[in-house]
Amino acid sequence: MRAVVARRLDGPEAVELIETGVPEPAAGQVRIKVAAAAVNPVDLAVSNGMLVEFGLTAPRPQFGLGWDVAGTVDATGPGTQLQEGERVIGVADLLAQTLKTHAEYVVLNADAVARAPRTVELDHAATLGLNGLTALQAVKALAGQTVLVTGAAGGVGGYAVELAKHFGKTVIASAAASDEDLVRRLGADHFVDRNEDLAAAVRRYAPAGVDAVVDAAVVGIAAQEAVRNGGHHIHPQGGTRPPHLRGITVEQLFVNANTEELNELVALVDANVISTRVAETYPLEDAATAYKRLAEGGVRGRLVLLP
């Protein structure tokens, strides 16, 4: 089969398409014939060596690329509930795998897989898992009523806006001025231009500061300054997290792939509560082009590889 990997770890130029054997599922695993696989910022972080630099994984000769997948179950190991031929989504959240979802086939633990939404095509379903789980786990961790979401037009931020509204929060969203209409359609109660002084702008709507921030854009201290004393700061990325200033709890969130919450997201897609967004699709052999496009920035929705 064909698979996309990184060996040199020097950014999009490190992305290679190789020929390799089709992996076999062990007990508790399923093999998925990949129909679509989103490209996420974490894939760039793997390809440029940032995750090694952060100490999140050890160096190795080859890193598999791709976290999100949508496709059909092709084979199962003993002890799994899914059946061959079922449409599924999954998340490959293990960092140190030599083969991952940017491939024609991928093997995942069954507890990181769920049946795909019925109401969207598989290219759209492939954008749900990683970003949706990150946003869902962030929003579930929050206390309080008012929430600031930075990067609200992005993959994680967009889902965080929709999910926070679903859970009854008042949402102040920060993004580029050109994204205001999009962010308001996602459900934001208030919009703040990311080029403004964030804390001052947020206090127009929450004079004492927001109860919490989901810092999807990883703004850091500038986002934390918009949070009230004793509030909550979700930092959804590796590397150094902001300090606990003014009694604010800073939680560094690493996604946990699990069937239960994937099922929750799928139900919300099928109920039209949250939306999937595909920016562009690329054939698998053009993976390096997709990585370069993501590195340029300004993508709204996800770039998706089609084997």
PDB file of C-alpha atoms in Angstrom:
ATOM      1  CA  MET A   1       0.000   0.000   0.000  1.00  0.00           C
ATOM      2  CA  ARG A   2       0.950   3.665  -0.255  1.00  0.00           C
ATOM      3  CA  ALA A   3       1.519   5.668   2.931  1.00  0.00           C
ATOM      4  CA  VAL A   4       2.763   9.138   3.830  1.00  0.00           C
ATOM      5  CA  VAL A   5       5.613   9.363   6.352  1.00  0.00           C
ATOM      6  CA  ALA A   6       8.254  11.795   7.612  1.00  0.00           C
ATOM      7  CA  ARG A   7      11.877  10.835   8.134  1.00  0.00           C
ATOM      8  CA  ARG A   8      13.975  14.023   7.896  1.00  0.00           C
ATOM      9  CA  LEU A   9      11.645  16.180  10.057  1.00  0.00           C
ATOM     10  CA  ASP A  10      12.255  19.426   8.211  1.00  0.00           C
ATOM     11  CA  GLY A  11       8.663  20.475   7.557  1.00  0.00           C
ATOM     12  CA  PRO A  12       6.456  19.844   4.502  1.00  0.00           C
ATOM     13  CA  GLU A  13       9.569  18.989   2.496  1.00  0.00           C
ATOM     14  CA  ALA A  14       9.950  15.956   4.775  1.00  0.00           C
ATOM     15  CA  VAL A  15       6.661  14.434   3.629  1.00  0.00           C
ATOM     16  CA  GLU A  16       7.301  11.255   1.625  1.00  0.00           C
ATOM     17  CA  LEU A  17       4.971   8.836  -0.147  1.00  0.00           C
ATOM     18  CA  ILE A  18       6.266   5.290   0.288  1.00  0.00           C
ATOM     19  CA  GLU A  19       5.218   1.757  -0.627  1.00  0.00           C
ATOM     20  CA  THR A  20       4.843  -0.561   2.350  1.00  0.00           C
ATOM     21  CA  GLY A  21       2.983  -3.649   3.486  1.00  0.00           C
ATOM     22  CA  VAL A  22      -0.674  -3.573   4.477  1.00  0.00           C
ATOM     23  CA  PRO A  23      -0.858  -3.686   8.310  1.00  0.00           C
ATOM     24  CA  GLU A  24      -2.708  -6.478  10.099  1.00  0.00           C
ATOM     25  CA  PRO A  25      -5.066  -5.873  13.042  1.00  0.00           C
ATOM     26  CA  ALA A  26      -4.310  -7.562  16.361  1.00  0.00           C
ATOM     27  CA  ALA A  27      -6.797  -8.308  19.143  1.00  0.00           C
ATOM     28  CA  GLY A  28      -8.972  -5.291  19.883  1.00  0.00           C
ATOM     29  CA  GLN A  29      -8.016  -3.576  16.638  1.00  0.00           C
ATOM     30  CA  VAL A  30      -9.627  -2.867  13.272  1.00  0.00           C
ATOM     31  CA  ARG A  31      -8.140  -2.193   9.869  1.00  0.00           C
ATOM     32  CA  ILE A  32      -9.768   0.661   7.977  1.00  0.00           C
ATOM     33  CA  LYS A  33      -9.666   1.130   4.219  1.00  0.00           C
ATOM     34  CA  VAL A  34      -9.106   4.878   4.150  1.00  0.00           C
ATOM     35  CA  ALA A  35     -11.566   6.955   2.132  1.00  0.00           C
ATOM     36  CA  ALA A  36     -10.436  10.329   3.486  1.00  0.00           C
ATOM     37  CA  ALA A  37      -7.958  11.673   6.036  1.00  0.00           C
ATOM     38  CA  ALA A  38      -7.744  15.285   7.210  1.00  0.00           C
ATOM     39  CA  VAL A  39      -4.463  17.179   7.490  1.00  0.00           C
ATOM     40  CA  ASN A  40      -4.122  18.935  10.853  1.00  0.00           C
ATOM     41  CA  PRO A  41      -1.597  21.346  12.384  1.00  0.00           C
ATOM     42  CA  VAL A  42      -0.292  18.502  14.543  1.00  0.00           C
ATOM     43  CA  ASP A  43       0.753  16.731  11.330  1.00  0.00           C
ATOM     44  CA  LEU A  44       2.916  19.727  10.500  1.00  0.00           C
ATOM     45  CA  ALA A  45       4.307  19.577  14.041  1.00  0.00           C
ATOM     46  CA  VAL A  46       5.312  15.958  13.485  1.00  0.00           C
ATOM     47  CA  SER A  47       6.842  16.652  10.072  1.00  0.00           C
ATOM     48  CA  ASN A  48       8.961  19.559  11.322  1.00  0.00           C
ATOM     49  CA  GLY A  49      10.155  17.771  14.457  1.00  0.00           C
ATOM     50  CA  MET A  50       8.325  19.995  16.920  1.00  0.00           C
ATOM     51  CA  LEU A  51       6.871  17.080  18.903  1.00  0.00           C
ATOM     52  CA  VAL A  52      10.366  15.639  19.334  1.00  0.00           C
ATOM     53  CA  GLU A  53      11.619  19.089  20.357  1.00  0.00           C
ATOM     54  CA  PHE A  54       8.811  19.385  22.940  1.00  0.00           C
ATOM     55  CA  GLY A  55       9.786  16.000  24.377  1.00  0.00           C
ATOM     56  CA  LEU A  56       6.401  14.465  23.544  1.00  0.00           C
ATOM     57  CA  THR A  57       7.953  11.564  21.650  1.00  0.00           C
ATOM     58  CA  ALA A  58      11.409  10.129  21.150  1.00  0.00           C
ATOM     59  CA  PRO A  59      13.316  10.472  17.872  1.00  0.00           C
ATOM     60  CA  ARG A  60      12.945   7.540  15.489  1.00  0.00           C
ATOM     61  CA  PRO A  61      13.815   6.793  11.861  1.00  0.00           C
ATOM     62  CA  GLN A  62      10.233   7.147  10.573  1.00  0.00           C
ATOM     63  CA  PHE A  63       7.048   8.826  11.756  1.00  0.00           C
ATOM     64  CA  GLY A  64       3.656   7.956  10.310  1.00  0.00           C
ATOM     65  CA  LEU A  65       1.508  10.984   9.495  1.00  0.00           C
ATOM     66  CA  GLY A  66      -2.201  11.609   9.918  1.00  0.00           C
ATOM     67  CA  TRP A  67      -4.524  11.560  12.918  1.00  0.00           C
ATOM     68  CA  ASP A  68      -8.007  11.698  11.420  1.00  0.00           C
ATOM     69  CA  VAL A  69      -9.555   9.022   9.233  1.00  0.00           C
ATOM     70  CA  ALA A  70     -12.884   8.105   7.675  1.00  0.00           C
ATOM     71  CA  GLY A  71     -13.423   4.928   5.710  1.00  0.00           C
ATOM     72  CA  THR A  72     -14.746   1.379   5.937  1.00  0.00           C
ATOM     73  CA  VAL A  73     -13.736  -1.473   8.207  1.00  0.00           C
ATOM     74  CA  ASP A  74     -11.648  -3.847   6.110  1.00  0.00           C
ATOM     75  CA  ALA A  75     -10.601  -6.426   8.727  1.00  0.00           C
ATOM     76  CA  THR A  76     -10.977  -6.933  12.479  1.00  0.00           C
ATOM     77  CA  GLY A  77      -8.952  -8.572  15.197  1.00  0.00           C
ATOM     78  CA  PRO A  78     -10.536 -10.705  17.926  1.00  0.00           C
ATOM     79  CA  GLY A  79     -12.643  -8.911  20.530  1.00  0.00           C
ATOM     80  CA  THR A  80     -14.047  -6.069  18.451  1.00  0.00           C
ATOM     81  CA  GLN A  81     -17.687  -5.056  17.973  1.00  0.00           C
ATOM     82  CA  LEU A  82     -17.359  -3.430  14.548  1.00  0.00           C
ATOM     83  CA  GLN A  83     -18.083  -5.413  11.411  1.00  0.00           C
ATOM     84  CA  GLU A  84     -16.334  -5.489   8.047  1.00  0.00           C
ATOM     85  CA  GLY A  85     -17.877  -3.021   5.624  1.00  0.00           C
ATOM     86  CA  GLU A  86     -19.099  -0.544   8.255  1.00  0.00           C
ATOM     87  CA  ARG A  87     -18.421   3.147   7.617  1.00  0.00           C
ATOM     88  CA  VAL A  88     -16.339   4.526  10.474  1.00  0.00           C
ATOM     89  CA  ILE A  89     -14.276   7.440  11.700  1.00  0.00           C
ATOM     90  CA  GLY A  90     -11.268   7.195  13.966  1.00  0.00           C
ATOM     91  CA  VAL A  91      -8.375   9.064  15.546  1.00  0.00           C
ATOM     92  CA  ALA A  92      -4.766   7.830  15.643  1.00  0.00           C
ATOM     93  CA  ASP A  93      -3.634   9.551  18.838  1.00  0.00           C
ATOM     94  CA  LEU A  94      -0.469   7.504  19.412  1.00  0.00           C
ATOM     95  CA  LEU A  95       2.486   9.729  18.527  1.00  0.00           C
ATOM     96  CA  ALA A  96       5.224   7.238  17.775  1.00  0.00           C
ATOM     97  CA  GLN A  97       3.651   5.094  15.055  1.00  0.00           C
ATOM     98  CA  THR A  98       5.570   4.378  11.865  1.00  0.00           C
ATOM     99  CA  LEU A  99       2.318   4.295   9.844  1.00  0.00           C
ATOM    100  CA  LYS A 100      -0.825   6.336  10.529  1.00  0.00           C
ATOM    101  CA  THR A 101      -3.914   7.552   8.697  1.00  0.00           C
ATOM    102  CA  HIS A 102      -2.336   9.265   5.676  1.00  0.00           C
ATOM    103  CA  ALA A 103      -2.275   5.943   3.903  1.00  0.00           C
ATOM    104  CA  GLU A 104      -4.488   3.567   1.953  1.00  0.00           C
ATOM    105  CA  TYR A 105      -5.091   1.419   5.051  1.00  0.00           C
ATOM    106  CA  VAL A 106      -4.635   2.040   8.754  1.00  0.00           C
ATOM    107  CA  VAL A 107      -4.932  -0.145  11.849  1.00  0.00           C
ATOM    108  CA  LEU A 108      -6.426   1.513  14.939  1.00  0.00           C
ATOM    109  CA  ASN A 109      -7.492   0.326  18.347  1.00  0.00           C
ATOM    110  CA  ALA A 110     -11.244  -0.250  18.187  1.00  0.00           C
ATOM    111  CA  ASP A 111     -11.763   2.024  21.193  1.00  0.00           C
ATOM    112  CA  ALA A 112     -10.550   4.957  19.063  1.00  0.00           C
ATOM    113  CA  VAL A 113     -13.122   4.247  16.315  1.00  0.00           C
ATOM    114  CA  ALA A 114     -16.850   4.948  15.930  1.00  0.00           C
ATOM    115  CA  ARG A 115     -19.476   4.510  13.243  1.00  0.00           C
ATOM    116  CA  ALA A 116     -19.443   7.458  10.854  1.00  0.00           C
ATOM    117  CA  PRO A 117     -22.189  10.098  10.659  1.00  0.00           C
ATOM    118  CA  ARG A 118     -25.055   9.186   8.336  1.00  0.00           C
ATOM    119  CA  THR A 119     -25.676  12.747   7.124  1.00  0.00           C
ATOM    120  CA  VAL A 120     -22.291  13.745   5.656  1.00  0.00           C
ATOM    121  CA  GLU A 121     -19.916  12.246   3.119  1.00  0.00           C
ATOM    122  CA  LEU A 122     -16.730  10.584   4.306  1.00  0.00           C
ATOM    123  CA  ASP A 123     -14.487  13.484   3.283  1.00  0.00           C
ATOM    124  CA  HIS A 124     -16.459  15.675   5.704  1.00  0.00           C
ATOM    125  CA  ALA A 125     -16.564  12.931   8.344  1.00  0.00           C
ATOM    126  CA  ALA A 126     -12.756  12.832   8.235  1.00  0.00           C
ATOM    127  CA  THR A 127     -12.601  16.360   9.665  1.00  0.00           C
ATOM    128  CA  LEU A 128     -14.561  15.530  12.815  1.00  0.00           C
ATOM    129  CA  GLY A 129     -12.489  13.300  15.076  1.00  0.00           C
ATOM    130  CA  LEU A 130      -9.369  15.113  16.231  1.00  0.00           C
ATOM    131  CA  ASN A 131     -10.680  18.680  16.189  1.00  0.00           C
ATOM    132  CA  GLY A 132     -14.112  17.713  17.482  1.00  0.00           C
ATOM    133  CA  LEU A 133     -12.733  15.631  20.350  1.00  0.00           C
ATOM    134  CA  THR A 134     -10.271  18.366  21.327  1.00  0.00           C
ATOM    135  CA  ALA A 135     -13.059  20.949  21.394  1.00  0.00           C
ATOM    136  CA  LEU A 136     -15.504  18.651  23.195  1.00  0.00           C
ATOM    137  CA  GLN A 137     -13.005  17.713  25.894  1.00  0.00           C
ATOM    138  CA  ALA A 138     -12.033  21.374  26.301  1.00  0.00           C
ATOM    139  CA  VAL A 139     -15.617  22.584  26.662  1.00  0.00           C
ATOM    140  CA  LYS A 140     -16.531  19.767  29.050  1.00  0.00           C
ATOM    141  CA  ALA A 141     -13.602  20.787  31.266  1.00  0.00           C
ATOM    142  CA  LEU A 142     -14.803  24.364  31.613  1.00  0.00           C
ATOM    143  CA  ALA A 143     -16.513  25.869  34.631  1.00  0.00           C
ATOM    144  CA  GLY A 144     -18.618  29.013  34.486  1.00  0.00           C
ATOM    145  CA  GLN A 145     -20.935  30.599  31.963  1.00  0.00           C
ATOM    146  CA  THR A 146     -18.886  32.974  29.787  1.00  0.00           C
ATOM    147  CA  VAL A 147     -16.272  31.509  27.451  1.00  0.00           C
ATOM    148  CA  LEU A 148     -13.739  33.146  25.166  1.00  0.00           C
ATOM    149  CA  VAL A 149     -12.716  31.053  22.150  1.00  0.00           C
ATOM    150  CA  THR A 150      -9.604  32.194  20.274  1.00  0.00           C
ATOM    151  CA  GLY A 151      -9.022  30.984  16.732  1.00  0.00           C
ATOM    152  CA  ALA A 152     -12.788  30.653  16.461  1.00  0.00           C
ATOM    153  CA  ALA A 153     -12.762  30.196  12.679  1.00  0.00           C
ATOM    154  CA  GLY A 154     -10.296  27.300  12.831  1.00  0.00           C
ATOM    155  CA  GLY A 155     -10.881  23.579  13.186  1.00  0.00           C
ATOM    156  CA  VAL A 156     -10.771  23.299  16.986  1.00  0.00           C
ATOM    157  CA  GLY A 157     -12.066  26.825  17.591  1.00  0.00           C
ATOM    158  CA  GLY A 158     -15.074  26.429  15.317  1.00  0.00           C
ATOM    159  CA  TYR A 159     -16.158  23.244  17.050  1.00  0.00           C
ATOM    160  CA  ALA A 160     -15.528  24.864  20.443  1.00  0.00           C
ATOM    161  CA  VAL A 161     -17.912  27.714  19.553  1.00  0.00           C
ATOM    162  CA  GLU A 162     -20.637  25.305  18.430  1.00  0.00           C
ATOM    163  CA  LEU A 163     -20.199  22.969  21.395  1.00  0.00           C
ATOM    164  CA  ALA A 164     -20.028  25.735  23.984  1.00  0.00           C
ATOM    165  CA  LYS A 165     -23.319  27.109  22.647  1.00  0.00           C
ATOM    166  CA  HIS A 166     -24.787  23.594  22.699  1.00  0.00           C
ATOM    167  CA  PHE A 167     -23.863  23.325  26.380  1.00  0.00           C
ATOM    168  CA  GLY A 168     -25.518  26.669  27.129  1.00  0.00           C
ATOM    169  CA  LYS A 169     -22.459  28.919  27.417  1.00  0.00           C
ATOM    170  CA  THR A 170     -22.223  32.565  26.414  1.00  0.00           C
ATOM    171  CA  VAL A 171     -19.508  32.624  23.758  1.00  0.00           C
ATOM    172  CA  ILE A 172     -17.177  35.487  22.896  1.00  0.00           C
ATOM    173  CA  ALA A 173     -15.251  34.526  19.776  1.00  0.00           C
ATOM    174  CA  SER A 174     -11.959  35.943  18.524  1.00  0.00           C
ATOM    175  CA  ALA A 175     -10.890  35.611  14.885  1.00  0.00           C
ATOM    176  CA  ALA A 176      -9.878  37.662  11.867  1.00  0.00           C
ATOM    177  CA  ALA A 177     -12.306  40.435  10.938  1.00  0.00           C
ATOM    178  CA  SER A 178     -13.003  38.669   7.636  1.00  0.00           C
ATOM    179  CA  ASP A 179     -14.264  35.623   9.564  1.00  0.00           C
ATOM    180  CA  GLU A 180     -16.898  37.436  11.628  1.00  0.00           C
ATOM    181  CA  ASP A 181     -19.862  36.219   9.549  1.00  0.00           C
ATOM    182  CA  LEU A 182     -18.616  32.613   9.709  1.00  0.00           C
ATOM    183  CA  VAL A 183     -18.039  32.738  13.464  1.00  0.00           C
ATOM    184  CA  ARG A 184     -21.457  34.246  14.116  1.00  0.00           C
ATOM    185  CA  ARG A 185     -23.053  31.504  11.991  1.00  0.00           C
ATOM    186  CA  LEU A 186     -21.289  28.975  14.217  1.00  0.00           C
ATOM    187  CA  GLY A 187     -23.177  30.511  17.131  1.00  0.00           C
ATOM    188  CA  ALA A 188     -20.934  33.105  18.774  1.00  0.00           C
ATOM    189  CA  ASP A 189     -22.830  35.622  20.901  1.00  0.00           C
ATOM    190  CA  HIS A 190     -20.122  38.277  20.546  1.00  0.00           C
ATOM    191  CA  PHE A 191     -17.220  38.768  18.153  1.00  0.00           C
ATOM    192  CA  VAL A 192     -13.793  40.285  18.806  1.00  0.00           C
ATOM    193  CA  ASP A 193     -11.286  41.124  16.065  1.00  0.00           C
ATOM    194  CA  ARG A 194      -8.076  39.237  16.883  1.00  0.00           C
ATOM    195  CA  ASN A 195      -6.069  42.378  16.080  1.00  0.00           C
ATOM    196  CA  GLU A 196      -7.676  44.315  18.939  1.00  0.00           C
ATOM    197  CA  ASP A 197      -6.355  44.388  22.481  1.00  0.00           C
ATOM    198  CA  LEU A 198      -7.995  41.101  23.440  1.00  0.00           C
ATOM    199  CA  ALA A 199      -8.549  41.743  27.142  1.00  0.00           C
ATOM    200  CA  ALA A 200      -9.973  45.239  26.563  1.00  0.00           C
ATOM    201  CA  ALA A 201     -12.232  44.022  23.751  1.00  0.00           C
ATOM    202  CA  VAL A 202     -13.565  41.072  25.757  1.00  0.00           C
ATOM    203  CA  ARG A 203     -14.415  43.314  28.694  1.00  0.00           C
ATOM    204  CA  ARG A 204     -16.944  45.140  26.536  1.00  0.00           C
ATOM    205  CA  TYR A 205     -19.080  42.021  26.961  1.00  0.00           C
ATOM    206  CA  ALA A 206     -17.719  40.567  30.228  1.00  0.00           C
ATOM    207  CA  PRO A 207     -16.574  43.516  32.391  1.00  0.00           C
ATOM    208  CA  ALA A 208     -15.034  41.293  35.074  1.00  0.00           C
ATOM    209  CA  GLY A 209     -13.442  38.999  32.484  1.00  0.00           C
ATOM    210  CA  VAL A 210     -14.692  35.693  31.097  1.00  0.00           C
ATOM    211  CA  ASP A 211     -14.963  32.605  33.266  1.00  0.00           C
ATOM    212  CA  ALA A 212     -12.796  30.614  30.893  1.00  0.00           C
ATOM    213  CA  VAL A 213     -10.894  30.624  27.627  1.00  0.00           C
ATOM    214  CA  VAL A 214     -10.432  27.856  25.087  1.00  0.00           C
ATOM    215  CA  ASP A 215      -7.221  29.168  23.555  1.00  0.00           C
ATOM    216  CA  ALA A 216      -7.424  27.329  20.236  1.00  0.00           C
ATOM    217  CA  ALA A 217      -5.152  29.897  18.586  1.00  0.00           C
ATOM    218  CA  VAL A 218      -2.606  29.462  21.405  1.00  0.00           C
ATOM    219  CA  VAL A 219      -2.486  33.199  22.053  1.00  0.00           C
ATOM    220  CA  GLY A 220      -1.186  32.569  25.565  1.00  0.00           C
ATOM    221  CA  ILE A 221      -0.946  35.397  28.090  1.00  0.00           C
ATOM    222  CA  ALA A 222      -2.956  37.807  25.920  1.00  0.00           C
ATOM    223  CA  ALA A 223      -5.879  35.369  26.088  1.00  0.00           C
ATOM    224  CA  GLN A 224      -5.399  34.746  29.804  1.00  0.00           C
ATOM    225  CA  GLU A 225      -5.596  38.485  30.500  1.00  0.00           C
ATOM    226  CA  ALA A 226      -9.230  38.325  29.358  1.00  0.00           C
ATOM    227  CA  VAL A 227     -10.054  35.738  32.065  1.00  0.00           C
ATOM    228  CA  ARG A 228     -11.348  36.753  35.496  1.00  0.00           C
ATOM    229  CA  ASN A 229      -9.340  36.014  38.645  1.00  0.00           C
ATOM    230  CA  GLY A 230      -9.709  32.353  39.559  1.00  0.00           C
ATOM    231  CA  GLY A 231     -10.942  31.444  36.067  1.00  0.00           C
ATOM    232  CA  HIS A 232      -9.908  28.669  33.711  1.00  0.00           C
ATOM    233  CA  HIS A 233      -7.497  28.593  30.759  1.00  0.00           C
ATOM    234  CA  ILE A 234      -7.485  25.624  28.364  1.00  0.00           C
ATOM    235  CA  HIS A 235      -4.175  25.349  26.459  1.00  0.00           C
ATOM    236  CA  PRO A 236      -4.743  22.707  23.728  1.00  0.00           C
ATOM    237  CA  GLN A 237      -1.161  22.193  22.575  1.00  0.00           C
ATOM    238  CA  GLY A 238       2.193  20.763  23.624  1.00  0.00           C
ATOM    239  CA  GLY A 239       5.168  22.845  24.640  1.00  0.00           C
ATOM    240  CA  THR A 240       5.334  25.433  27.398  1.00  0.00           C
ATOM    241  CA  ARG A 241       1.981  26.416  28.843  1.00  0.00           C
ATOM    242  CA  PRO A 242       1.151  29.846  30.284  1.00  0.00           C
ATOM    243  CA  PRO A 243       1.674  30.423  34.035  1.00  0.00           C
ATOM    244  CA  HIS A 244      -1.120  30.251  36.623  1.00  0.00           C
ATOM    245  CA  LEU A 245      -1.537  34.006  37.099  1.00  0.00           C
ATOM    246  CA  ARG A 246      -4.227  35.502  39.363  1.00  0.00           C
ATOM    247  CA  GLY A 247      -5.355  32.104  40.581  1.00  0.00           C
ATOM    248  CA  ILE A 248      -6.289  31.017  37.058  1.00  0.00           C
ATOM    249  CA  THR A 249      -6.203  27.268  36.475  1.00  0.00           C
ATOM    250  CA  VAL A 250      -4.236  26.472  33.320  1.00  0.00           C
ATOM    251  CA  GLU A 251      -5.040  23.069  31.855  1.00  0.00           C
ATOM    252  CA  GLN A 252      -2.861  21.687  29.082  1.00  0.00           C
ATOM    253  CA  LEU A 253      -5.176  19.494  27.040  1.00  0.00           C
ATOM    254  CA  PHE A 254      -3.962  16.461  25.106  1.00  0.00           C
ATOM    255  CA  VAL A 255      -6.734  14.767  23.144  1.00  0.00           C
ATOM    256  CA  ASN A 256      -7.998  11.373  24.306  1.00  0.00           C
ATOM    257  CA  ALA A 257      -9.442   9.306  21.452  1.00  0.00           C
ATOM    258  CA  ASN A 258     -12.411   7.250  22.668  1.00  0.00           C
ATOM    259  CA  THR A 259     -15.480   5.708  21.086  1.00  0.00           C
ATOM    260  CA  GLU A 260     -17.950   7.177  23.586  1.00  0.00           C
ATOM    261  CA  GLU A 261     -17.139  10.791  22.792  1.00  0.00           C
ATOM    262  CA  LEU A 262     -16.733  10.089  19.078  1.00  0.00           C
ATOM    263  CA  ASN A 263     -20.273   8.700  19.166  1.00  0.00           C
ATOM    264  CA  GLU A 264     -21.381  11.879  20.937  1.00  0.00           C
ATOM    265  CA  LEU A 265     -19.870  14.011  18.173  1.00  0.00           C
ATOM    266  CA  VAL A 266     -21.400  11.847  15.441  1.00  0.00           C
ATOM    267  CA  ALA A 267     -24.850  12.238  17.002  1.00  0.00           C
ATOM    268  CA  LEU A 268     -24.389  16.021  17.108  1.00  0.00           C
ATOM    269  CA  VAL A 269     -23.411  16.087  13.423  1.00  0.00           C
ATOM    270  CA  ASP A 270     -26.435  13.983  12.492  1.00  0.00           C
ATOM    271  CA  ALA A 271     -28.644  16.302  14.577  1.00  0.00           C
ATOM    272  CA  ASN A 272     -27.189  19.332  12.719  1.00  0.00           C
ATOM    273  CA  VAL A 273     -25.834  20.784  15.979  1.00  0.00           C
ATOM    274  CA  ILE A 274     -22.221  20.897  14.808  1.00  0.00           C
ATOM    275  CA  SER A 275     -20.929  21.279  11.265  1.00  0.00           C
ATOM    276  CA  THR A 276     -18.067  19.763   9.287  1.00  0.00           C
ATOM    277  CA  ARG A 277     -15.988  21.921   6.942  1.00  0.00           C
ATOM    278  CA  VAL A 278     -13.781  20.790   4.076  1.00  0.00           C
ATOM    279  CA  ALA A 279     -11.596  23.500   2.557  1.00  0.00           C
ATOM    280  CA  GLU A 280      -9.940  21.480  -0.224  1.00  0.00           C
ATOM    281  CA  THR A 281      -9.233  17.861  -1.131  1.00  0.00           C
ATOM    282  CA  TYR A 282      -5.984  16.415  -2.503  1.00  0.00           C
ATOM    283  CA  PRO A 283      -5.045  12.967  -3.801  1.00  0.00           C
ATOM    284  CA  LEU A 284      -2.738  11.075  -1.473  1.00  0.00           C
ATOM    285  CA  GLU A 285       0.187  11.509  -3.843  1.00  0.00           C
ATOM    286  CA  ASP A 286      -0.145  15.291  -3.418  1.00  0.00           C
ATOM    287  CA  ALA A 287       0.141  15.128   0.375  1.00  0.00           C
ATOM    288  CA  ALA A 288       3.247  17.353   0.393  1.00  0.00           C
ATOM    289  CA  THR A 289       1.283  20.041  -1.477  1.00  0.00           C
ATOM    290  CA  ALA A 290      -1.484  19.874   1.126  1.00  0.00           C
ATOM    291  CA  TYR A 291       1.064  20.177   3.944  1.00  0.00           C
ATOM    292  CA  LYS A 292       2.616  23.221   2.266  1.00  0.00           C
ATOM    293  CA  ARG A 293      -0.818  24.810   1.855  1.00  0.00           C
ATOM    294  CA  LEU A 294      -1.623  24.283   5.531  1.00  0.00           C
ATOM    295  CA  ALA A 295       1.735  25.746   6.529  1.00  0.00           C
ATOM    296  CA  GLU A 296       0.890  28.921   4.587  1.00  0.00           C
ATOM    297  CA  GLY A 297      -2.037  29.575   6.972  1.00  0.00           C
ATOM    298  CA  GLY A 298      -5.457  31.061   6.367  1.00  0.00           C
ATOM    299  CA  VAL A 299      -7.201  27.734   5.687  1.00  0.00           C
ATOM    300  CA  ARG A 300     -10.847  27.714   6.757  1.00  0.00           C
ATOM    301  CA  GLY A 301     -11.998  24.163   7.288  1.00  0.00           C
ATOM    302  CA  ARG A 302      -9.709  21.201   6.809  1.00  0.00           C
ATOM    303  CA  LEU A 303      -7.582  20.004   3.933  1.00  0.00           C
ATOM    304  CA  VAL A 304      -8.405  16.357   3.230  1.00  0.00           C
ATOM    305  CA  LEU A 305      -6.355  13.645   1.532  1.00  0.00           C
ATOM    306  CA  LEU A 306      -8.167  11.115  -0.672  1.00  0.00           C
ATOM    307  CA  PRO A 307      -6.243   7.846  -1.289  1.00  0.00           C
TER     308      PRO A 307
END
